[in-house]
Amino acid sequence: MSLQSAASQTFDIDEAFRRLRIAVAPYPKAAMFELRDRGHASPFEQLVASLISARTRDETTLAVAERLFAVARTPAAMAALPEERLVELLHGATFPEPKARDIRDLSRRIVDEQDGEVPDTPDGLMRFRGVGPKIAALTLAVGFDIPALAVDIHVHRVTNRWGYVSARTPEKTMAALLAVLPKRYWVEINERLVPFGKWICTGERPRCSDCPLLSMCARVGVTQSR
């Protein structure tokens, strides 16, 4: 198949999401959305699972989070676990020791300072050690259903490859998307682009030949594809 070096159609974000929903349907969901659909949708569970997911593969995040939540699903129950037990339950995730420390600390603070309620603002969430903009955004988006943009490497790479934004880092991509992406897609963009970026619009040699968005994609930075 002959591939275009630039888009032949104007980029239509509504059409892009329509095509994305179909394209990613056969693939595993992003971890936070899969956990939500498995019954772990509370803001606390989403906060903890998002922290576990940092630099950890989705498959591992799912297994570790489900093992942990089988033991403790609330701030009080989590804070009551000895740190060494938390480290044991987090085995398999990256950096289990600091994550155990941070999960135990934020659980205790939610109980002691927040009356057991997870904060529902970015600033409130980022007061916890280990919680940055991406973790805060995932917690708000999936746990609270509050429009929030969680920009990981897949969202960053794909939206820049489309030519929809032009930014050098995920942080700058977040700022650019906040300015142009309709709010109705702020939660969904992470849900769709994580599997899309893992299985179709991959970092190396993306599958452009069977990508349903090819006609709209500027293919910025693509030198080789399948």
Short mmCIF file of C-alpha atoms in Angstrom, two decimals:
data_model
loop_
_atom_site.label_atom_id
_atom_site.label_comp_id
_atom_site.label_asym_id
_atom_site.label_seq_id
_atom_site.Cartn_x
_atom_site.Cartn_y
_atom_site.Cartn_z
CA MET A 1 0.00 0.00 0.00
CA SER A 2 1.32 3.46 -0.84
CA LEU A 3 1.58 5.62 2.26
CA GLN A 4 1.06 9.36 2.31
CA SER A 5 3.68 11.64 3.84
CA ALA A 6 1.05 14.14 4.94
CA ALA A 7 -2.66 14.10 5.65
CA SER A 8 -5.02 14.24 2.67
CA GLN A 9 -7.96 15.23 4.88
CA THR A 10 -8.41 17.96 7.43
CA PHE A 11 -8.01 16.53 10.92
CA ASP A 12 -11.48 16.07 12.38
CA ILE A 13 -11.27 15.21 16.08
CA ASP A 14 -14.84 13.89 16.25
CA GLU A 15 -14.20 11.56 13.32
CA ALA A 16 -10.86 10.58 14.84
CA PHE A 17 -12.53 9.41 18.04
CA ARG A 18 -15.23 7.58 16.11
CA ARG A 19 -12.52 5.63 14.26
CA LEU A 20 -10.42 5.14 17.41
CA ARG A 21 -13.28 3.45 19.29
CA ILE A 22 -13.57 0.87 16.52
CA ALA A 23 -9.81 0.46 16.08
CA VAL A 24 -9.00 -0.31 19.72
CA ALA A 25 -12.05 -2.46 20.50
CA PRO A 26 -10.15 -5.77 19.98
CA TYR A 27 -7.25 -4.79 22.26
CA PRO A 28 -6.81 -4.84 26.05
CA LYS A 29 -7.99 -1.66 27.78
CA ALA A 30 -5.70 0.79 29.53
CA ALA A 31 -5.14 -0.43 33.09
CA MET A 32 -7.12 2.20 34.99
CA PHE A 33 -10.16 1.75 32.75
CA GLU A 34 -9.93 -2.03 33.00
CA LEU A 35 -9.77 -1.80 36.79
CA ARG A 36 -12.78 0.53 36.73
CA ASP A 37 -14.74 -2.04 34.75
CA ARG A 38 -13.68 -4.80 37.15
CA GLY A 39 -15.26 -2.92 40.05
CA HIS A 40 -12.33 -0.86 41.29
CA ALA A 41 -13.72 2.54 40.33
CA SER A 42 -13.52 4.37 43.65
CA PRO A 43 -11.31 7.48 43.75
CA PHE A 44 -9.07 5.84 46.36
CA GLU A 45 -8.56 2.67 44.34
CA GLN A 46 -7.91 4.70 41.21
CA LEU A 47 -5.38 6.87 43.05
CA VAL A 48 -3.52 3.89 44.44
CA ALA A 49 -3.61 1.96 41.16
CA SER A 50 -2.40 5.00 39.22
CA LEU A 51 0.55 5.28 41.58
CA ILE A 52 1.28 1.58 41.12
CA SER A 53 1.15 2.02 37.34
CA ALA A 54 4.02 4.51 37.19
CA ARG A 55 6.72 2.93 35.00
CA THR A 56 4.93 -0.42 35.25
CA ARG A 57 3.35 -2.38 32.42
CA ASP A 58 -0.44 -2.48 32.34
CA GLU A 59 -0.60 -6.26 32.72
CA THR A 60 1.54 -6.07 35.86
CA THR A 61 -0.41 -3.11 37.23
CA LEU A 62 -3.66 -5.05 36.91
CA ALA A 63 -2.29 -8.12 38.70
CA VAL A 64 -0.63 -6.14 41.50
CA ALA A 65 -3.61 -3.83 42.05
CA GLU A 66 -6.08 -6.70 42.24
CA ARG A 67 -3.83 -8.56 44.70
CA LEU A 68 -3.56 -5.43 46.86
CA PHE A 69 -7.28 -4.61 46.72
CA ALA A 70 -8.14 -8.16 47.80
CA VAL A 71 -6.50 -7.20 51.11
CA ALA A 72 -7.33 -3.48 51.44
CA ARG A 73 -9.65 -1.23 49.43
CA THR A 74 -10.13 1.77 51.71
CA PRO A 75 -7.76 4.40 53.13
CA ALA A 76 -8.23 3.08 56.68
CA ALA A 77 -7.55 -0.53 55.70
CA MET A 78 -4.52 0.47 53.62
CA ALA A 79 -3.05 2.68 56.37
CA ALA A 80 -3.37 -0.21 58.82
CA LEU A 81 -1.11 -2.48 56.76
CA PRO A 82 2.52 -2.69 57.89
CA GLU A 83 4.86 -1.20 55.29
CA GLU A 84 6.67 -4.51 54.82
CA ARG A 85 3.32 -6.19 54.02
CA LEU A 86 2.59 -3.48 51.44
CA VAL A 87 5.99 -4.05 49.83
CA GLU A 88 5.18 -7.76 49.62
CA LEU A 89 1.78 -7.07 48.01
CA LEU A 90 3.36 -4.67 45.50
CA HIS A 91 5.90 -7.26 44.34
CA GLY A 92 6.22 -7.12 40.56
CA ALA A 93 5.57 -3.40 40.24
CA THR A 94 8.55 -1.11 39.76
CA PHE A 95 9.96 0.51 42.90
CA PRO A 96 7.77 -1.39 45.41
CA GLU A 97 9.48 0.06 48.48
CA PRO A 98 8.96 3.79 47.72
CA LYS A 99 5.48 3.06 46.35
CA ALA A 100 4.58 1.21 49.55
CA ARG A 101 5.83 4.16 51.59
CA ASP A 102 3.84 6.64 49.49
CA ILE A 103 0.63 4.58 49.45
CA ARG A 104 0.74 4.09 53.21
CA ASP A 105 1.47 7.78 53.80
CA LEU A 106 -1.31 9.08 51.53
CA SER A 107 -3.76 6.57 53.03
CA ARG A 108 -2.96 7.79 56.53
CA ARG A 109 -3.26 11.43 55.48
CA ILE A 110 -6.60 10.83 53.77
CA VAL A 111 -7.89 9.30 57.03
CA ASP A 112 -6.35 11.90 59.36
CA GLU A 113 -6.61 15.09 57.29
CA GLN A 114 -9.45 14.46 54.82
CA ASP A 115 -12.02 12.57 56.92
CA GLY A 116 -11.39 9.56 54.71
CA GLU A 117 -12.28 11.37 51.48
CA VAL A 118 -9.88 11.56 48.52
CA PRO A 119 -9.35 15.18 47.38
CA ASP A 120 -11.13 15.99 44.11
CA THR A 121 -8.77 18.69 42.80
CA PRO A 122 -5.35 18.44 41.12
CA ASP A 123 -3.71 20.55 43.82
CA GLY A 124 -5.26 18.49 46.59
CA LEU A 125 -4.05 15.23 45.05
CA MET A 126 -0.57 16.50 44.25
CA ARG A 127 0.01 17.37 47.89
CA PHE A 128 0.57 13.65 48.39
CA ARG A 129 4.14 12.43 47.91
CA GLY A 130 4.53 10.50 44.66
CA VAL A 131 1.45 12.00 42.98
CA GLY A 132 2.21 14.11 39.90
CA PRO A 133 0.01 15.61 37.18
CA LYS A 134 -0.61 12.33 35.33
CA ILE A 135 -1.62 10.37 38.45
CA ALA A 136 -3.80 13.24 39.64
CA ALA A 137 -5.49 13.50 36.23
CA LEU A 138 -6.20 9.76 36.06
CA THR A 139 -7.69 9.81 39.55
CA LEU A 140 -9.96 12.73 38.69
CA ALA A 141 -10.91 11.35 35.27
CA VAL A 142 -11.59 7.73 36.13
CA GLY A 143 -12.27 7.87 39.86
CA PHE A 144 -14.38 11.03 39.97
CA ASP A 145 -15.51 11.28 36.32
CA ILE A 146 -14.21 14.85 36.31
CA PRO A 147 -12.83 16.04 32.95
CA ALA A 148 -9.04 15.86 33.30
CA LEU A 149 -6.26 15.18 30.80
CA ALA A 150 -3.85 12.36 31.61
CA VAL A 151 -1.00 12.59 29.10
CA ASP A 152 1.31 9.58 29.03
CA ILE A 153 3.87 8.64 26.39
CA HIS A 154 1.19 7.24 24.06
CA VAL A 155 -1.03 10.34 24.17
CA HIS A 156 2.07 12.51 23.72
CA ARG A 157 3.45 10.54 20.78
CA VAL A 158 0.21 9.95 18.89
CA THR A 159 -1.25 13.46 19.09
CA ASN A 160 2.05 14.94 17.94
CA ARG A 161 2.36 12.36 15.16
CA TRP A 162 -1.12 13.31 13.96
CA GLY A 163 0.00 16.94 13.82
CA TYR A 164 -2.90 17.82 16.12
CA VAL A 165 -0.44 19.46 18.52
CA SER A 166 3.27 20.20 18.34
CA ALA A 167 5.09 19.83 21.65
CA ARG A 168 8.39 18.34 22.76
CA THR A 169 7.41 16.84 26.11
CA PRO A 170 4.30 15.21 27.65
CA GLU A 171 3.94 18.22 29.94
CA LYS A 172 3.90 20.62 26.99
CA THR A 173 1.57 18.29 25.10
CA MET A 174 -0.85 18.46 28.03
CA ALA A 175 -0.84 22.25 27.88
CA ALA A 176 -1.34 22.20 24.11
CA LEU A 177 -4.22 19.69 24.32
CA LEU A 178 -5.94 21.69 27.05
CA ALA A 179 -6.10 24.55 24.57
CA VAL A 180 -7.48 22.64 21.56
CA LEU A 181 -9.08 19.33 22.61
CA PRO A 182 -12.83 19.55 23.34
CA LYS A 183 -13.48 18.83 27.01
CA ARG A 184 -15.80 15.93 26.13
CA TYR A 185 -12.67 13.99 25.08
CA TRP A 186 -10.40 14.81 28.02
CA VAL A 187 -11.11 11.51 29.80
CA GLU A 188 -11.53 9.37 26.71
CA ILE A 189 -8.28 10.36 25.04
CA ASN A 190 -6.22 8.33 27.49
CA GLU A 191 -8.65 5.41 27.31
CA ARG A 192 -8.33 5.22 23.52
CA LEU A 193 -4.74 6.27 22.84
CA VAL A 194 -3.06 3.92 25.30
CA PRO A 195 -4.14 0.77 23.41
CA PHE A 196 -3.89 2.60 20.08
CA GLY A 197 -0.31 3.62 20.86
CA LYS A 198 0.63 0.16 22.14
CA TRP A 199 -0.80 -1.88 19.27
CA ILE A 200 -1.21 0.33 16.18
CA CYS A 201 0.55 3.70 16.36
CA THR A 202 3.64 2.18 17.97
CA GLY A 203 6.82 4.06 18.77
CA GLU A 204 8.92 2.21 16.22
CA ARG A 205 7.53 1.33 12.77
CA PRO A 206 3.85 2.18 13.39
CA ARG A 207 1.25 0.12 11.53
CA CYS A 208 0.31 2.91 9.13
CA SER A 209 -0.74 0.50 6.38
CA ASP A 210 -3.85 -0.60 8.30
CA CYS A 211 -4.43 2.46 10.47
CA PRO A 212 -7.97 3.87 10.12
CA LEU A 213 -6.68 7.40 10.80
CA LEU A 214 -4.05 7.39 8.04
CA SER A 215 -5.97 9.75 5.76
CA MET A 216 -6.04 12.40 8.49
CA CYS A 217 -2.59 11.84 9.97
CA ALA A 218 0.36 14.10 9.12
CA ARG A 219 2.76 11.27 10.15
CA VAL A 220 5.07 13.78 11.81
CA GLY A 221 8.46 12.17 12.49
CA VAL A 222 7.57 8.81 10.89
CA THR A 223 10.47 7.53 8.79
CA GLN A 224 9.61 3.82 8.72
CA SER A 225 6.27 2.08 9.07
CA ARG A 226 4.52 -1.21 8.48
#
